[in-house]
PDB file of C-alpha atoms and ligand atoms in Angstrom:
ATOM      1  CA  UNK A  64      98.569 102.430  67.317  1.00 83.00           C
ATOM      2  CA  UNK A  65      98.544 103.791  70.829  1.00 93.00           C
ATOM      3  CA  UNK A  66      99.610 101.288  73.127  1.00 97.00           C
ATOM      4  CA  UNK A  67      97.960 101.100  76.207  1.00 98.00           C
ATOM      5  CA  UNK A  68      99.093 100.696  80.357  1.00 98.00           C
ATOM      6  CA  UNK A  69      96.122  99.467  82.692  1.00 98.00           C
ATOM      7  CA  UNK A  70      96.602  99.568  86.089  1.00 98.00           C
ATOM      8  CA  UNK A  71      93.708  96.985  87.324  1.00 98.00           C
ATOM      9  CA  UNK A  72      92.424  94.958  90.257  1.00 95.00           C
ATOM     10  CA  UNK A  73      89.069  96.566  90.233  1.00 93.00           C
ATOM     11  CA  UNK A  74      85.725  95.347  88.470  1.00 91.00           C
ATOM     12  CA  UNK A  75      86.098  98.285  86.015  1.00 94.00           C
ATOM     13  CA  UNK A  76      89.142  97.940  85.418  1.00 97.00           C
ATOM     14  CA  UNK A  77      88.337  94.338  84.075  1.00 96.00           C
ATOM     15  CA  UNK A  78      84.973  95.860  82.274  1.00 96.00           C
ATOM     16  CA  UNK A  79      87.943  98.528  80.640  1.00 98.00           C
ATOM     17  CA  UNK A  80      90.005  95.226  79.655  1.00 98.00           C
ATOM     18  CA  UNK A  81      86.878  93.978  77.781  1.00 98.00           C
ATOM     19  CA  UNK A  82      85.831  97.150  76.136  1.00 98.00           C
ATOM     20  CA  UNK A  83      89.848  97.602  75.158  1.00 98.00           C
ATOM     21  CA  UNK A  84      89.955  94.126  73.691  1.00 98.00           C
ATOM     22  CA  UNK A  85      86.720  94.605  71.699  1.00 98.00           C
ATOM     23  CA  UNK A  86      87.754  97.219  69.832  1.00 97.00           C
ATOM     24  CA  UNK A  87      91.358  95.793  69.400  1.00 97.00           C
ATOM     25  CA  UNK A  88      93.335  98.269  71.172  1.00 97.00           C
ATOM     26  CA  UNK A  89      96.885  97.424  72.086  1.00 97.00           C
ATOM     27  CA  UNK A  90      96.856  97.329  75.961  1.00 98.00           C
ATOM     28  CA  UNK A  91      98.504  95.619  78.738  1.00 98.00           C
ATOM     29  CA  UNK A  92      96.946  94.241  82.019  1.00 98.00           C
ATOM     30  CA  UNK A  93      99.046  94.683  84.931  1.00 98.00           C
ATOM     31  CA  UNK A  94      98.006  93.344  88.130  1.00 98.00           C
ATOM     32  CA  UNK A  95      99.737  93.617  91.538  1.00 97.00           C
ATOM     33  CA  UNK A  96      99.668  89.705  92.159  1.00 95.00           C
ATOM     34  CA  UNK A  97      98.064  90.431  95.449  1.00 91.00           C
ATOM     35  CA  UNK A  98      95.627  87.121  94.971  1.00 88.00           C
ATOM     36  CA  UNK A  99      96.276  83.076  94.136  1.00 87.00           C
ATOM     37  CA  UNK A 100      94.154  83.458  90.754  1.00 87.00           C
ATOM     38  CA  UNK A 101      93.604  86.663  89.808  1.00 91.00           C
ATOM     39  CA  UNK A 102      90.526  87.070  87.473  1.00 92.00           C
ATOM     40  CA  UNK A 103      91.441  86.565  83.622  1.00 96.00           C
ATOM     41  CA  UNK A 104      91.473  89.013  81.391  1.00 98.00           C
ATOM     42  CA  UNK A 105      91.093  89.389  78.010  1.00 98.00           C
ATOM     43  CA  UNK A 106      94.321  91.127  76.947  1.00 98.00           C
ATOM     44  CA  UNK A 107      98.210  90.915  77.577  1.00 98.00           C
ATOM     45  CA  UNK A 108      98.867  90.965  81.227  1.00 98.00           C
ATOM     46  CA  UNK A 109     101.748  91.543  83.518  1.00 98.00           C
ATOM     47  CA  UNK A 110     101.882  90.694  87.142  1.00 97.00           C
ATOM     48  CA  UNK A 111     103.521  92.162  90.414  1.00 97.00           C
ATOM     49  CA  UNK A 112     105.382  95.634  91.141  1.00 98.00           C
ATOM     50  CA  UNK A 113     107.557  97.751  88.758  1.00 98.00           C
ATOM     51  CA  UNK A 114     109.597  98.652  91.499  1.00 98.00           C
ATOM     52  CA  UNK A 115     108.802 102.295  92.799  1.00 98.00           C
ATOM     53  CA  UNK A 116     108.356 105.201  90.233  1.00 98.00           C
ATOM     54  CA  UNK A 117     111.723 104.941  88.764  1.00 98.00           C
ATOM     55  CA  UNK A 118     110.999 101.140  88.088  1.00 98.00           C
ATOM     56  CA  UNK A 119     107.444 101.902  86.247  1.00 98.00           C
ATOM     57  CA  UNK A 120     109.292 105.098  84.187  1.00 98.00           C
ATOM     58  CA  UNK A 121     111.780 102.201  82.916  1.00 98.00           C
ATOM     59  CA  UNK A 122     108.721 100.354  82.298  1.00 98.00           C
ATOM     60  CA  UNK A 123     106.829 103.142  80.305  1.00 98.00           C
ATOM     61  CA  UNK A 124     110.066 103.550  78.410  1.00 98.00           C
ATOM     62  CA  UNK A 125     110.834 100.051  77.403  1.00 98.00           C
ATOM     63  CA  UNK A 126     107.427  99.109  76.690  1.00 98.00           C
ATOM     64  CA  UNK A 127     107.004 101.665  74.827  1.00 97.00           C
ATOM     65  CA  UNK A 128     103.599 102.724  76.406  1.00 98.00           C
ATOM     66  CA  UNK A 129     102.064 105.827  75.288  1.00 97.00           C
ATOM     67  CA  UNK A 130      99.220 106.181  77.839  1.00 97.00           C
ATOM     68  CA  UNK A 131      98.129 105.005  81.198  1.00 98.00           C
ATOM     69  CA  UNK A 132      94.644 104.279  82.461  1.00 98.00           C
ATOM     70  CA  UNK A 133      94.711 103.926  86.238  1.00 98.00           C
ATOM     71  CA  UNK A 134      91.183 101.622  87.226  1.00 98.00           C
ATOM     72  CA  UNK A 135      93.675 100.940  90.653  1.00 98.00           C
ATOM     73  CA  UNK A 136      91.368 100.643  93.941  1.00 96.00           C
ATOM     74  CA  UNK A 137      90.635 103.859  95.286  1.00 96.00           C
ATOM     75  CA  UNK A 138      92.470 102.971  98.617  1.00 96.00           C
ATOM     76  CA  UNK A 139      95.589 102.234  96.130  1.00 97.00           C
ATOM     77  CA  UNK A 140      96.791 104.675  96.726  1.00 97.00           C
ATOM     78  CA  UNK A 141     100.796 104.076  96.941  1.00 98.00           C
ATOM     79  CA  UNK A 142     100.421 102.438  93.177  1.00 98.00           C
ATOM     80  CA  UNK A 143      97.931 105.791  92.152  1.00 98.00           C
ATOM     81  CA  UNK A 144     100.653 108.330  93.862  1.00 98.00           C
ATOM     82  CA  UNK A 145     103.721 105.827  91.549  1.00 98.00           C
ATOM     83  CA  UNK A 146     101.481 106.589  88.410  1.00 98.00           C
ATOM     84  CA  UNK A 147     101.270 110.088  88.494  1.00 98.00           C
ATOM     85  CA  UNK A 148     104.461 110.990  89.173  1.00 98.00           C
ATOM     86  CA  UNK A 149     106.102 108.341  86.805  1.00 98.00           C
ATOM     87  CA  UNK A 150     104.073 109.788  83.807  1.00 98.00           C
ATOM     88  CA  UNK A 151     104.735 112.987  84.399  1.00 98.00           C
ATOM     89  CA  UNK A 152     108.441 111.901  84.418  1.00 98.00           C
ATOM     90  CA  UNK A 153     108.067 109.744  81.207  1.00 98.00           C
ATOM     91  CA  UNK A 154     105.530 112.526  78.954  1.00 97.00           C
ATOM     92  CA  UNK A 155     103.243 109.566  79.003  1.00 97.00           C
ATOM     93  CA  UNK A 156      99.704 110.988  79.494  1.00 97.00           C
ATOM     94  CA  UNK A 157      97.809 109.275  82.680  1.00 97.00           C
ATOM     95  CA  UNK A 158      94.296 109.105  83.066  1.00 98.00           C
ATOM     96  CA  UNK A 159      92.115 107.821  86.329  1.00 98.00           C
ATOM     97  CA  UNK A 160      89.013 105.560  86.385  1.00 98.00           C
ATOM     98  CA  UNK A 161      87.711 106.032  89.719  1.00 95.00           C
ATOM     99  CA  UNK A 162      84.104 105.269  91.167  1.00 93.00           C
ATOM    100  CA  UNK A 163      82.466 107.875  93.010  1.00 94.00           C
ATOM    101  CA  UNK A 164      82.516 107.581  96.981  1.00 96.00           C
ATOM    102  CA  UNK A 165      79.328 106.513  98.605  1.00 97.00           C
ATOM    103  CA  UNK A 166      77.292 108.991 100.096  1.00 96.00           C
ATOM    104  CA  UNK A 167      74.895 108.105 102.875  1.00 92.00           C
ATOM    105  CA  UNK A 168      71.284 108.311 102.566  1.00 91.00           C
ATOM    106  CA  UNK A 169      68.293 108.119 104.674  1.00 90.00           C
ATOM    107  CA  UNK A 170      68.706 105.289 106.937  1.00 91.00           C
ATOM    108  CA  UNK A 171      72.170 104.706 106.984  1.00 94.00           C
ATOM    109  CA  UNK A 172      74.249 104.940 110.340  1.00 96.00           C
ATOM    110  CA  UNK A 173      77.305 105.809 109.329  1.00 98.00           C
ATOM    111  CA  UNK A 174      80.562 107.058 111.119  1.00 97.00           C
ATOM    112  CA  UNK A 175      83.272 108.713 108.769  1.00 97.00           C
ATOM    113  CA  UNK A 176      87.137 108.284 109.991  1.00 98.00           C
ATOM    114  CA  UNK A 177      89.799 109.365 108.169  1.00 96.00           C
ATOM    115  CA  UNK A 178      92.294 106.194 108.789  1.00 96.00           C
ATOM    116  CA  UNK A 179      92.455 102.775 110.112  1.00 97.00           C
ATOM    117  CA  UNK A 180      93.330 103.868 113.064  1.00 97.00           C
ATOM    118  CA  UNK A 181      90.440 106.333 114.208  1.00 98.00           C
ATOM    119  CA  UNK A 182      88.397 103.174 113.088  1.00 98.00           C
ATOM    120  CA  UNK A 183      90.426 101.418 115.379  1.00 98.00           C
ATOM    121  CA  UNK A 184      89.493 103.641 117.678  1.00 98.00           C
ATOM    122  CA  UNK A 185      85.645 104.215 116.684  1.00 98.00           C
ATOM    123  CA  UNK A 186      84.966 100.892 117.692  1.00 98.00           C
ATOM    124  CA  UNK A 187      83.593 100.430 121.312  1.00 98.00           C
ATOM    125  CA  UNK A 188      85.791  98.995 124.153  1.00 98.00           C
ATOM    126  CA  UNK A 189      83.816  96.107 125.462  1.00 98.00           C
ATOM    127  CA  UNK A 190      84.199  93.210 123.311  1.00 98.00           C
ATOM    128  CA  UNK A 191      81.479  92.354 120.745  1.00 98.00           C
ATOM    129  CA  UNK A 192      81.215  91.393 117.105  1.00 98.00           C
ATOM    130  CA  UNK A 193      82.227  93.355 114.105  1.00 98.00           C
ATOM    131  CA  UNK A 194      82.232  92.822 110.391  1.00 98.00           C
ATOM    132  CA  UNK A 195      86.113  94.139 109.367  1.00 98.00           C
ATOM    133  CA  UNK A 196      85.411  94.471 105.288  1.00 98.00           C
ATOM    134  CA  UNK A 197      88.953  96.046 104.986  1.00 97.00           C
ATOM    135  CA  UNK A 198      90.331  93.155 102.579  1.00 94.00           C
ATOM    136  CA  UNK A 199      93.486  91.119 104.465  1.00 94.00           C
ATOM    137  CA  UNK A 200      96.013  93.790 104.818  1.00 92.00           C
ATOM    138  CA  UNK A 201      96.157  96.638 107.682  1.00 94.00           C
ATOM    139  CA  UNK A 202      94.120  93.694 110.281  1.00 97.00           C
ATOM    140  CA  UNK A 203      96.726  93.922 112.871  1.00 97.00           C
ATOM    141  CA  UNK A 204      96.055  97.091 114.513  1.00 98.00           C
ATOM    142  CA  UNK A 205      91.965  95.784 115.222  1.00 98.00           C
ATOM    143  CA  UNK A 206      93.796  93.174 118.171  1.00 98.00           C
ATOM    144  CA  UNK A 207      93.977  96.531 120.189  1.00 98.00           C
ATOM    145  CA  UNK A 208      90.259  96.100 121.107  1.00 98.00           C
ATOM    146  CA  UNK A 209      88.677  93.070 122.124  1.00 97.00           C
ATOM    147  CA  UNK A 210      85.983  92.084 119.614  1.00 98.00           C
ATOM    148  CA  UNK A 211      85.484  89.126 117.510  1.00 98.00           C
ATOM    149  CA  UNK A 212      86.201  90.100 113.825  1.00 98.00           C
ATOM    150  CA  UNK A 213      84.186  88.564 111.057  1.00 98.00           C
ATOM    151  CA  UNK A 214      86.344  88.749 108.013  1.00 98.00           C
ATOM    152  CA  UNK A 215      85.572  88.167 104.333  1.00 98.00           C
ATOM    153  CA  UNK A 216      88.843  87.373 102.260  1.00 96.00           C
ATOM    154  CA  UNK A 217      89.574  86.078  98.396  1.00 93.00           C
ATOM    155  CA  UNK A 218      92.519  83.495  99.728  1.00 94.00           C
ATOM    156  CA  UNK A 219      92.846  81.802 102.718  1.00 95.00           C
ATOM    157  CA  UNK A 220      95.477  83.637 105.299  1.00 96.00           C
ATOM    158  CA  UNK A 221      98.413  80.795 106.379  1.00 94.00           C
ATOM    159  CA  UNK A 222      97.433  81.973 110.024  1.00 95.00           C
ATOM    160  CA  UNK A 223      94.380  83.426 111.765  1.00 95.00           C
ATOM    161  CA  UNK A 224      95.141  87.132 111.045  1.00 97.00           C
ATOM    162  CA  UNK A 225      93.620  88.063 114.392  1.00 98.00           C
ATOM    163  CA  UNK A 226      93.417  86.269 117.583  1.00 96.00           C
ATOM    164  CA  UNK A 227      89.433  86.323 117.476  1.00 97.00           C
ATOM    165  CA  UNK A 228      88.082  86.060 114.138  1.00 98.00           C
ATOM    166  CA  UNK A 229      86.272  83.682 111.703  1.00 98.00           C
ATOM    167  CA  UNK A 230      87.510  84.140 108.473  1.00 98.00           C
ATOM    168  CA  UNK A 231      84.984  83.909 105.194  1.00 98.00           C
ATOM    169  CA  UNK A 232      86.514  82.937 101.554  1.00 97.00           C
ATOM    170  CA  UNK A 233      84.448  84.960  99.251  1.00 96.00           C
ATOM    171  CA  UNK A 234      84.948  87.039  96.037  1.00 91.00           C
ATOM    172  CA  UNK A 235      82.411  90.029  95.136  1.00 89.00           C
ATOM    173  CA  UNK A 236      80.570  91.404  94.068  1.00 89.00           C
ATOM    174  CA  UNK A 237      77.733  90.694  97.028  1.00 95.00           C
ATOM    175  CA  UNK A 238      74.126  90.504  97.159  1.00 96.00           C
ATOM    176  CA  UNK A 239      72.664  92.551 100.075  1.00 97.00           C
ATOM    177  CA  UNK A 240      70.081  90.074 100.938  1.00 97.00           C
ATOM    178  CA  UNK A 241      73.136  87.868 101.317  1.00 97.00           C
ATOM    179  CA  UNK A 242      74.794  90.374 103.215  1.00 98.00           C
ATOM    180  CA  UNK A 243      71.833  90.558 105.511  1.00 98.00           C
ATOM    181  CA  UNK A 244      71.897  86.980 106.432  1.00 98.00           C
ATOM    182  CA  UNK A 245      75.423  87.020 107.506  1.00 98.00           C
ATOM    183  CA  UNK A 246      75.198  89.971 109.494  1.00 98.00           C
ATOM    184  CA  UNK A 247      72.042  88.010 111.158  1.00 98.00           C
ATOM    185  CA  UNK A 248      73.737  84.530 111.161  1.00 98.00           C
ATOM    186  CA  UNK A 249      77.246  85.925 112.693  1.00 98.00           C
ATOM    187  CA  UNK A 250      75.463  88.232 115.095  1.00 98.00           C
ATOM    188  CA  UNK A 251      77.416  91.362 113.782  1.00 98.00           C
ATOM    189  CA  UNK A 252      76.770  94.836 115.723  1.00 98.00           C
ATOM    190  CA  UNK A 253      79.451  97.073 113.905  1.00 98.00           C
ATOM    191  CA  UNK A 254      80.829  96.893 110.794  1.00 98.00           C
ATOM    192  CA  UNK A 255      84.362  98.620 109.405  1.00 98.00           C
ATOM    193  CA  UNK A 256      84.406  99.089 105.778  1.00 98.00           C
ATOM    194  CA  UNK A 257      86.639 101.787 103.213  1.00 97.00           C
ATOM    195  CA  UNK A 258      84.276 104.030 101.151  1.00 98.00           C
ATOM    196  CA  UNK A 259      85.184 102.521  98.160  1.00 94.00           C
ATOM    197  CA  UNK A 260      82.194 103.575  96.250  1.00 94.00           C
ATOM    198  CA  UNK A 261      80.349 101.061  93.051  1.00 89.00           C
ATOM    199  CA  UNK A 262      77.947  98.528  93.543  1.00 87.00           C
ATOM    200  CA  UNK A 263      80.031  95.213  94.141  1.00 84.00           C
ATOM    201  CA  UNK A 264      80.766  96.203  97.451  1.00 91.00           C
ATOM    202  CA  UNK A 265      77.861  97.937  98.481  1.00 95.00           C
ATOM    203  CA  UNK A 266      75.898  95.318  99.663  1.00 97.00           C
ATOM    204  CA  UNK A 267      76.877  95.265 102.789  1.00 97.00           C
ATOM    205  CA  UNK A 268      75.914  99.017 103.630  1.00 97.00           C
ATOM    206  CA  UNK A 269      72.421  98.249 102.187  1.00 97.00           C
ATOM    207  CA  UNK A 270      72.055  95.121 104.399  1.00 98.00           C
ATOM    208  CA  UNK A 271      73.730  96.977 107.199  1.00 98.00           C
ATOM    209  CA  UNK A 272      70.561  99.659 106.809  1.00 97.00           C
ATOM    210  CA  UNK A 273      68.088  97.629 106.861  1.00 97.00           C
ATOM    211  CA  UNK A 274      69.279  96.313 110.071  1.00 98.00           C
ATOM    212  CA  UNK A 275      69.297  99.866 112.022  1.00 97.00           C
ATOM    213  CA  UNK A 276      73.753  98.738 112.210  1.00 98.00           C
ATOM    214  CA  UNK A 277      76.548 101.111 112.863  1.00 98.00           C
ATOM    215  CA  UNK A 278      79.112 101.306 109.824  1.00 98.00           C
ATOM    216  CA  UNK A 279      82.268 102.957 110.607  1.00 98.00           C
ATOM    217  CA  UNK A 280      83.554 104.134 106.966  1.00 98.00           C
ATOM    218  CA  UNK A 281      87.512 104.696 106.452  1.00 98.00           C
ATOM    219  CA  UNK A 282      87.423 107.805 103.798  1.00 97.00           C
ATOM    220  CA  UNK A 283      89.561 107.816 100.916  1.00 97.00           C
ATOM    221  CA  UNK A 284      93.387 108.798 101.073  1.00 96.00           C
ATOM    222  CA  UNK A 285      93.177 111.702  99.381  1.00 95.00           C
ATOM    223  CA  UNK A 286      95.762 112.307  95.536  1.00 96.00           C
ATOM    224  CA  UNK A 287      97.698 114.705  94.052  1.00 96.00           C
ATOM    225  CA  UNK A 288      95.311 115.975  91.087  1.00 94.00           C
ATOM    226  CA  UNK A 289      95.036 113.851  88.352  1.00 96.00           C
ATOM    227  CA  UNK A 290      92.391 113.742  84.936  1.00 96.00           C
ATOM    228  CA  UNK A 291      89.900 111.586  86.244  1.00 97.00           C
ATOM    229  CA  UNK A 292      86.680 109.682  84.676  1.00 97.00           C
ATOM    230  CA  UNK A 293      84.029 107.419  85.816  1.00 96.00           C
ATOM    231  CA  UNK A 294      83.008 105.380  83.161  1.00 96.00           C
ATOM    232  CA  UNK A 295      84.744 103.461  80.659  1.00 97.00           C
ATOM    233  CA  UNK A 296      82.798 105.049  77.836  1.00 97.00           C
ATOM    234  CA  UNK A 297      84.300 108.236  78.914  1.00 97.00           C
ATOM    235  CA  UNK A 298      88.065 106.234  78.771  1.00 97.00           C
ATOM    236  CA  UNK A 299      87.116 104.716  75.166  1.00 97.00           C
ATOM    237  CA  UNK A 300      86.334 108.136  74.470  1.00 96.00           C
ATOM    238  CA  UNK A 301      89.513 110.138  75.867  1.00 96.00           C
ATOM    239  CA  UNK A 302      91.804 107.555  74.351  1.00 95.00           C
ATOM    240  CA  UNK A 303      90.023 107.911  70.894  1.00 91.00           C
ATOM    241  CA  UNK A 304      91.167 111.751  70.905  1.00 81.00           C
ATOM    242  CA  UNK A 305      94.452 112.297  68.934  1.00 57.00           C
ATOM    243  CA  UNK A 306      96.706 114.175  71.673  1.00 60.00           C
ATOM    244  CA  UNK A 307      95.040 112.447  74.864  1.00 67.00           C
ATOM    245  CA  UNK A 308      95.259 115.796  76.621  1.00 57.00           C
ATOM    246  CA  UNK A 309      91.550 116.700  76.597  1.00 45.00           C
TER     247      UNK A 309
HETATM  248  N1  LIG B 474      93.684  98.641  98.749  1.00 57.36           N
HETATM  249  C1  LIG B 474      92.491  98.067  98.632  1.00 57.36           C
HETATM  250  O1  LIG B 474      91.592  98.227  99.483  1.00 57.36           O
HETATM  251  C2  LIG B 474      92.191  97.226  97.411  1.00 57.36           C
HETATM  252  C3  LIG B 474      90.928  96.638  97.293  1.00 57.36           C
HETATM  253  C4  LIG B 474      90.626  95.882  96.153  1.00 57.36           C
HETATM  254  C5  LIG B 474      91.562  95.729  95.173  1.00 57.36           C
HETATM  255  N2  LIG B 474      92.781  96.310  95.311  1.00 57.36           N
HETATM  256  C6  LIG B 474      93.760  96.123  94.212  1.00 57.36           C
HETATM  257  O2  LIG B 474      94.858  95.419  94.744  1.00 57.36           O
HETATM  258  C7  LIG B 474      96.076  95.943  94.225  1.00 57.36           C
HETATM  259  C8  LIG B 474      97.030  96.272  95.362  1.00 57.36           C
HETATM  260  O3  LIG B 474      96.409  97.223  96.204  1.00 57.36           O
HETATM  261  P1  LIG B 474      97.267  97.949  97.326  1.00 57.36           P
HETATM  262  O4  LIG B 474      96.320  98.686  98.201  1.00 57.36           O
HETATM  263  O5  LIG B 474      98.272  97.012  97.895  1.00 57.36           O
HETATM  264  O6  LIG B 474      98.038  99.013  96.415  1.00 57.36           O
HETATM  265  P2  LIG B 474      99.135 100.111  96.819  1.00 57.36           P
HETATM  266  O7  LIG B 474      99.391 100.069  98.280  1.00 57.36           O
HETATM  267  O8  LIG B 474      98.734 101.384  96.212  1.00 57.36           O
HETATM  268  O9  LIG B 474     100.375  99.569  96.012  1.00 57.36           O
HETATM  269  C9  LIG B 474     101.541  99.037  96.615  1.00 57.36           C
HETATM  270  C10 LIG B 474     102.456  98.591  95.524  1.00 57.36           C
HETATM  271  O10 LIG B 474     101.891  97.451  94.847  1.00 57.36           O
HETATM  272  C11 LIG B 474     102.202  97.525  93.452  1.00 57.36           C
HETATM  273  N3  LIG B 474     100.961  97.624  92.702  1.00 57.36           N
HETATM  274  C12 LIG B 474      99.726  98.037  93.130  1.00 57.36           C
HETATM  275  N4  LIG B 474      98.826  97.931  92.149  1.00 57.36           N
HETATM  276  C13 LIG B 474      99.482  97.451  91.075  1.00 57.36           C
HETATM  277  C14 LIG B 474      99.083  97.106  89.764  1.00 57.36           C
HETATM  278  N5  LIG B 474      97.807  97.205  89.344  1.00 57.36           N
HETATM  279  N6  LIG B 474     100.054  96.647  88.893  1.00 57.36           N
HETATM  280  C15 LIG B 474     101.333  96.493  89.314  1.00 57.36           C
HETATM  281  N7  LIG B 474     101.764  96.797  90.549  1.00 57.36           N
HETATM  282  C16 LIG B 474     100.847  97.253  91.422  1.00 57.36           C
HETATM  283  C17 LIG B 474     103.097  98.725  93.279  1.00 57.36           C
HETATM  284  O11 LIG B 474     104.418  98.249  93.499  1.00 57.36           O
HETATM  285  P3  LIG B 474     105.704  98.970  92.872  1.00 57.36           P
HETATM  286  O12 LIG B 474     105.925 100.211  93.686  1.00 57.36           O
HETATM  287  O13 LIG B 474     106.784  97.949  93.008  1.00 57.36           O
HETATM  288  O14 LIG B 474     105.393  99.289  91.435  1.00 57.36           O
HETATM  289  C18 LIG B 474     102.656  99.613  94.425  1.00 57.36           C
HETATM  290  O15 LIG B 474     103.600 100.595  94.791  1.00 57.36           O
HETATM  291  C19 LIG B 474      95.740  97.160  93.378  1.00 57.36           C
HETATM  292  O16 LIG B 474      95.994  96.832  92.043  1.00 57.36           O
HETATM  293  C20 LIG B 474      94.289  97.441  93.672  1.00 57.36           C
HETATM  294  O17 LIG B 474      93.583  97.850  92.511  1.00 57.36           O
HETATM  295  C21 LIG B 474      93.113  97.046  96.403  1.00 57.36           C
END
C-alpha cells in the first residue's frame, strides 16, 4: 500500500486527514508543533521539524514514504521550499494542496505588499488602531510605527509581543458578522492580513468591506514549481493513480 507523508497545519489539510483515514490509506500527520494543542487528527501523527531537507530525505527514507501531500500554509513557505527539494532528492513524488489567493471584489479596499515590511511601511505614521491578522510570528518589526495592534492568537504569548497591543485568544475559522463587531468594538481603522486565500480566514475581509476599512494584504512568497491541487477530491484522486506522476 502506498504510504502516505502529510504536511498539515491547515483546515484542509485536516479535511485530507479525514478523507485519508476513511478510505484506510496508510498516512502520517506531521505537524510543526507550532501550537499548545494542536487539533487531533484522525491518523498517525508526528510532531516538530525534520531538520532541514537532508533531515526530511532521512525521513522519507526511513519511513519508507512513497508520496508527499503538502496542505502546509501558503505563507509556509521555508517547510514548502524543504519538500520540494527533499523529494526530488529521495524519488518520492510530492504533490501541493493549496487554496487559491483571494481576489478583491467590488467593495473591498485593499492594498497589496509584497512583504512584512512594505506592510510595515503601508501603514500610516500617526498612531491609530490596526487589526495585525499575521498569526504570532514576524510582530516585531510593527513597533516601528506607533499604532495600537489588535492581535488574534491560538496561545497566549509569555509577554506582550508589542508594546501597544491587546491580544485576542481565538482559533478559526471566523464568522464575519463576528468579525464586524470586533472591528466596531476595538475601533480598528486598518487591518494587516497575508492573502491566504479559503473561507476560515476570510471573515475578516468581508467584515472589513462592509465597513468602507483599509486592508493592507501581504502576497504570497512565491515557490519553485511544484504539481499543485485544490481540493482533496483531486488528492484522493492523484494518489489513486498507479505511478502518481499524472
Ligand atoms: N505561516 C503562516 O502564516 C501559517 C498560518 C497558519 C498555519 N501555519 C502552519 O504552521 C506551521 C509552521 O508554519 P511556518 O510559517 O513556521 O512554516 P515554515 O517557516 O515554512 O517552516 C519552518 C520550519 O518548520 C518546520 N515545519 C513547518 N511545517 C511543518 C510541518 N507541517 N511538519 C513538520 N515540520 C514543519 C520545518 O522545520 P525543519 O526544517 O526542521 O523540517 C520548517 O523548515 C506549518 O505547518 C503551517 O501549515 C502557518
Amino acid at each position: 500500500m502506498t504510504r502516505i507523508l502529510l504536511l498539515g497545519g491547515t483546515t484542509e489539510a485536516s479535511a485530507l486527514a479525514q478523507a485519508l483515514a476513511a478510505a484506510g490509506k496508510d498516512a502520517v500527520f506531521s505537524y510543526a508543533g507550532r501550537t499548545d494543542s494542536p487539533v487531533a487528527q484522525p491518523l498517525p501523527t508526528r510532531v516538530g521539524g525534520f531538520g532541514g531537507v537532508a533531515g526530511l530525505v532521512d525521513y522519507l527514507r526511513a519511513e519508507r514514504i512513497d508520496a508527499v501531500i503538502d496542505a502546509t500554509h501558503p505563507f509556509a513557505a521555508q517547510m514548502s521550499r524543504n519538500a520540494i527539494e527533499a523529494c526530488a532528492r529521495a524519488g518520492v513524488p510530492l504533490l501541493g494542496l493549496e487554496r487559491a489567493p483571494w481576489v478583491a471584489g467590488i467593495g473591498n479596499r485593499w492594498v497589496h505588499v509584497d512583504s512584512l515590511e512594505a506592510a510595515v511601511a503601508a501603514l500610516p505614521d500617526a498612531p491609530t488602531r490596526v487589526f495585525l491578522a499575521i498569526g504570532k510570528q514576524n510582530l516585531a518589526g510593527f513597533a516601528a510605527k506607533p499604532h495600537h495592534y489588535l492581535l488574534r492568537l491560538v496561545d497566549a504569548p509569555d509577554a506582550p509581543p508589542l508594546p501597544d497591543c491587546t491580544v485576542l485568544l481565538a482559533r478559526g475559522p471566523f464568522e464575519a458578522e463576528g468579525d464586524r463587531a470586533l472591528l466596531i468594538q476595538h475601533n480598528i481603522s486598518h487591518i494587516v492580513a497575508k492573502n491566504a486565500g479559503g473561507t476560515g480566514a476570510e471573515a475578516k475581509l468581508i467584515a472589513a468591506c462592509a465597513l468602507g476599512l483599509p486592508v493592507i494584504l501581504i502576497d504570497r512568497p512565491t515557490l519553485p514549481t511544484r504539481r499543485v491541487v485544490g481540493s482533496v477530491p483531486e488528492v484522493m484522486g492523484w494518489l489513486s493513480h498507479a505511478d502518481l506522476g499524472v
